[in-house]
Amino acid sequence: MNVTFVDITLPLWLVISQWALLFALGFLVITMYRQLGFMLGLKDLGTERDGLPIGEKAPTFDYIPTNRSTSRSVHFEPKGLWTLLVFADPGCVSCQSTMISLERLAPTLKQTMRVLILTSAVPAQIAAVDAFRTTSLDIGRIDDDVSNKLYHTHTTPFAYLINTEGMIQSKGIATDESAIRKIVHKVNRSVIRVESIASRQKVRG
């Protein structure tokens, strides 16, 4: 059996195969668009859209220290000190790089703030990764609800900078030293501003 279009006669099998190819290409295009949408959705994670909004009060929570002499639960209270909270997990390769970067920055960071690494990993997983096992920074084990429900954070490594009043000042993915410096730069600006005000008060006095 042949199919005739104008004056061109094509075998039926060729017509069927062309239509099948057309449907296959259409399906491929739809799949590619869905994948693109998925990738763009992932790109939004870890940006300003992820986590609690800047300016919101940081929630309190309990955590268990993993690299300190005590294993008793500790209550985190965001007020009083500048705080850098970093959500990270040992199984995340980027998080391991974050830990190395934080360790290099630790002498500077500790002068103006406390740094707390938060993870939901079990002790065995923490101990199995050098960057986590050997760090001088405090690591706290938390329930998944702390990151997912309290802080609305679904990607790691992710950091929050919290001021002395317990308000979130900045946030973002903390994959390397540059990203961490970008998140914590508001501390230095605030300290300089406070020192400037204090100096002016002394002069007036």
CSV table of C-alpha atoms in Angstrom, one decimal:
chain,number,residue,atom,x,y,z
A,1,MET,CA,0.0,0.0,0.0
A,2,ASN,CA,1.3,3.5,-0.9
A,3,VAL,CA,0.3,7.0,0.2
A,4,THR,CA,0.2,9.7,-2.5
A,5,PHE,CA,0.9,13.4,-1.7
A,6,VAL,CA,0.5,15.6,-4.8
A,7,ASP,CA,2.6,13.6,-7.3
A,8,ILE,CA,4.9,12.0,-4.8
A,9,THR,CA,4.2,8.5,-3.7
A,10,LEU,CA,5.7,7.3,-0.4
A,11,PRO,CA,5.7,3.8,1.1
A,12,LEU,CA,3.3,3.5,4.1
A,13,TRP,CA,6.2,2.3,6.4
A,14,LEU,CA,8.1,5.5,5.6
A,15,VAL,CA,5.1,7.7,6.4
A,16,ILE,CA,4.5,5.8,9.7
A,17,SER,CA,8.2,6.1,10.7
A,18,GLN,CA,8.2,9.8,10.0
A,19,TRP,CA,5.2,10.4,12.2
A,20,ALA,CA,6.8,8.2,14.9
A,21,LEU,CA,10.0,10.3,14.7
A,22,LEU,CA,7.9,13.5,14.9
A,23,PHE,CA,6.2,12.3,18.1
A,24,ALA,CA,9.5,11.2,19.6
A,25,LEU,CA,11.1,14.6,18.9
A,26,GLY,CA,8.0,16.3,20.5
A,27,PHE,CA,8.4,14.2,23.6
A,28,LEU,CA,12.1,15.0,23.7
A,29,VAL,CA,11.4,18.7,23.6
A,30,ILE,CA,8.8,18.5,26.3
A,31,THR,CA,11.2,16.5,28.5
A,32,MET,CA,14.0,19.0,27.9
A,33,TYR,CA,11.8,21.9,29.0
A,34,ARG,CA,10.8,20.0,32.1
A,35,GLN,CA,14.4,19.4,33.0
A,36,LEU,CA,15.3,23.0,32.3
A,37,GLY,CA,12.5,24.1,34.7
A,38,PHE,CA,13.8,21.6,37.3
A,39,MET,CA,17.3,23.0,37.0
A,40,LEU,CA,16.1,26.6,37.3
A,41,GLY,CA,14.2,25.6,40.4
A,42,LEU,CA,17.4,24.1,41.9
A,43,LYS,CA,19.2,27.3,41.1
A,44,ASP,CA,16.8,29.3,43.2
A,45,LEU,CA,17.7,27.1,46.2
A,46,GLY,CA,20.5,28.6,48.2
A,47,THR,CA,19.8,32.1,47.0
A,48,GLU,CA,17.8,34.8,48.6
A,49,ARG,CA,14.7,32.7,48.0
A,50,ASP,CA,15.9,30.0,50.3
A,51,GLY,CA,15.7,30.1,54.1
A,52,LEU,CA,14.3,32.7,56.4
A,53,PRO,CA,14.0,36.3,55.1
A,54,ILE,CA,16.6,38.9,56.0
A,55,GLY,CA,15.4,41.0,58.9
A,56,GLU,CA,13.4,38.2,60.5
A,57,LYS,CA,14.1,37.0,64.1
A,58,ALA,CA,16.3,33.9,64.2
A,59,PRO,CA,14.5,31.0,66.0
A,60,THR,CA,16.0,29.4,69.1
A,61,PHE,CA,16.7,25.7,69.2
A,62,ASP,CA,18.5,22.9,71.1
A,63,TYR,CA,21.6,21.1,69.8
A,64,ILE,CA,24.0,18.5,71.0
A,65,PRO,CA,27.7,19.4,70.8
A,66,THR,CA,29.7,16.7,69.0
A,67,ASN,CA,33.3,17.9,69.4
A,68,ARG,CA,33.3,19.2,72.9
A,69,SER,CA,33.7,17.5,76.3
A,70,THR,CA,30.0,17.6,77.0
A,71,SER,CA,27.3,15.7,75.2
A,72,ARG,CA,24.4,17.4,77.0
A,73,SER,CA,21.9,19.4,75.0
A,74,VAL,CA,22.6,23.1,74.6
A,75,HIS,CA,20.0,25.8,74.0
A,76,PHE,CA,20.9,28.2,71.3
A,77,GLU,CA,19.9,31.8,72.0
A,78,PRO,CA,20.7,34.2,69.1
A,79,LYS,CA,20.8,37.4,71.2
A,80,GLY,CA,23.9,38.9,72.8
A,81,LEU,CA,26.6,38.1,70.2
A,82,TRP,CA,27.0,38.2,66.5
A,83,THR,CA,26.5,34.7,65.3
A,84,LEU,CA,27.4,32.8,62.1
A,85,LEU,CA,25.2,29.8,61.7
A,86,VAL,CA,26.3,27.3,59.1
A,87,PHE,CA,24.1,24.4,58.0
A,88,ALA,CA,26.5,21.7,56.7
A,89,ASP,CA,26.6,17.9,56.3
A,90,PRO,CA,29.7,15.6,56.1
A,91,GLY,CA,28.3,13.8,53.0
A,92,CYS,CA,28.2,17.1,51.1
A,93,VAL,CA,31.5,17.7,49.2
A,94,SER,CA,30.9,21.5,49.1
A,95,CYS,CA,30.4,21.4,52.8
A,96,GLN,CA,33.8,19.9,53.3
A,97,SER,CA,35.3,22.8,51.4
A,98,THR,CA,33.3,25.2,53.5
A,99,MET,CA,34.7,23.7,56.7
A,100,ILE,CA,38.2,24.2,55.4
A,101,SER,CA,37.5,27.8,54.5
A,102,LEU,CA,35.9,28.5,57.9
A,103,GLU,CA,38.9,27.0,59.6
A,104,ARG,CA,41.2,29.4,57.7
A,105,LEU,CA,38.9,32.3,58.6
A,106,ALA,CA,38.4,31.2,62.2
A,107,PRO,CA,41.1,33.5,63.8
A,108,THR,CA,39.4,36.5,62.3
A,109,LEU,CA,35.8,35.4,62.7
A,110,LYS,CA,36.2,34.6,66.4
A,111,GLN,CA,37.3,38.1,67.1
A,112,THR,CA,33.8,39.5,66.3
A,113,MET,CA,31.4,36.6,66.4
A,114,ARG,CA,30.6,33.0,67.5
A,115,VAL,CA,30.5,30.4,64.7
A,116,LEU,CA,28.3,27.3,65.0
A,117,ILE,CA,28.2,24.5,62.5
A,118,LEU,CA,24.8,22.7,62.4
A,119,THR,CA,24.3,19.2,61.0
A,120,SER,CA,21.8,16.4,61.3
A,121,ALA,CA,24.4,13.7,60.6
A,122,VAL,CA,25.1,11.0,63.2
A,123,PRO,CA,28.4,11.1,65.1
A,124,ALA,CA,29.9,8.3,63.0
A,125,GLN,CA,29.4,10.3,59.8
A,126,ILE,CA,30.9,13.4,61.4
A,127,ALA,CA,33.9,11.5,62.6
A,128,ALA,CA,34.5,9.9,59.2
A,129,VAL,CA,35.2,13.2,57.5
A,130,ASP,CA,38.5,15.0,58.3
A,131,ALA,CA,37.2,18.5,57.7
A,132,PHE,CA,34.5,17.9,60.3
A,133,ARG,CA,36.5,15.7,62.7
A,134,THR,CA,39.5,18.1,63.0
A,135,THR,CA,37.8,21.5,63.0
A,136,SER,CA,38.3,23.9,65.9
A,137,LEU,CA,34.8,25.3,65.4
A,138,ASP,CA,31.8,24.2,67.4
A,139,ILE,CA,29.6,21.6,65.7
A,140,GLY,CA,26.1,20.9,66.9
A,141,ARG,CA,23.8,18.0,66.0
A,142,ILE,CA,20.2,19.0,65.4
A,143,ASP,CA,17.0,17.5,64.3
A,144,ASP,CA,16.0,17.9,60.7
A,145,ASP,CA,13.1,20.1,61.9
A,146,VAL,CA,15.5,22.8,62.9
A,147,SER,CA,16.8,23.3,59.3
A,148,ASN,CA,13.6,22.4,57.5
A,149,LYS,CA,10.9,23.9,59.6
A,150,LEU,CA,12.5,26.5,61.8
A,151,TYR,CA,15.0,28.0,59.3
A,152,HIS,CA,13.3,26.8,56.0
A,153,THR,CA,16.7,25.8,54.8
A,154,HIS,CA,16.8,22.9,52.3
A,155,THR,CA,20.3,23.1,50.9
A,156,THR,CA,23.8,22.9,52.3
A,157,PRO,CA,26.2,24.6,52.9
A,158,PHE,CA,24.0,27.5,53.9
A,159,ALA,CA,24.8,30.3,56.3
A,160,TYR,CA,23.0,32.9,58.4
A,161,LEU,CA,24.6,36.0,59.9
A,162,ILE,CA,22.6,37.0,63.1
A,163,ASN,CA,23.2,40.3,64.9
A,164,THR,CA,23.2,41.0,68.6
A,165,GLU,CA,19.5,41.5,68.7
A,166,GLY,CA,18.8,38.1,67.2
A,167,MET,CA,17.9,39.4,63.8
A,168,ILE,CA,19.1,37.8,60.5
A,169,GLN,CA,21.4,40.3,58.7
A,170,SER,CA,22.5,38.3,55.7
A,171,LYS,CA,22.4,34.8,54.4
A,172,GLY,CA,23.4,32.6,51.4
A,173,ILE,CA,25.3,29.6,50.2
A,174,ALA,CA,28.7,29.4,51.9
A,175,THR,CA,30.7,27.3,49.5
A,176,ASP,CA,34.1,29.0,49.8
A,177,GLU,CA,36.0,31.7,51.5
A,178,SER,CA,34.8,34.5,49.2
A,179,ALA,CA,31.1,33.6,49.8
A,180,ILE,CA,31.6,33.5,53.6
A,181,ARG,CA,33.3,36.9,53.6
A,182,LYS,CA,30.4,38.3,51.6
A,183,ILE,CA,27.9,37.0,54.2
A,184,VAL,CA,29.8,38.3,57.3
A,185,HIS,CA,31.0,41.7,55.9
A,186,LYS,CA,28.1,43.4,57.8
A,187,VAL,CA,29.7,42.6,61.1
A,188,ASN,CA,32.8,44.6,60.4
A,189,ARG,CA,30.7,47.5,59.1
A,190,SER,CA,28.6,47.4,62.2
A,191,VAL,CA,31.6,47.3,64.5
A,192,ILE,CA,33.2,50.3,62.8
A,193,ARG,CA,29.9,52.2,63.1
A,194,VAL,CA,29.7,51.5,66.8
A,195,GLU,CA,33.3,52.5,67.4
A,196,SER,CA,32.7,55.7,65.4
A,197,ILE,CA,29.7,56.6,67.5
A,198,ALA,CA,31.6,55.8,70.7
A,199,SER,CA,34.6,58.0,69.6
A,200,ARG,CA,32.2,61.0,68.9
A,201,GLN,CA,30.6,60.6,72.3
A,202,LYS,CA,34.0,60.7,74.0
A,203,VAL,CA,34.9,63.9,72.0
A,204,ARG,CA,31.7,65.6,73.1
A,205,GLY,CA,32.3,64.5,76.7
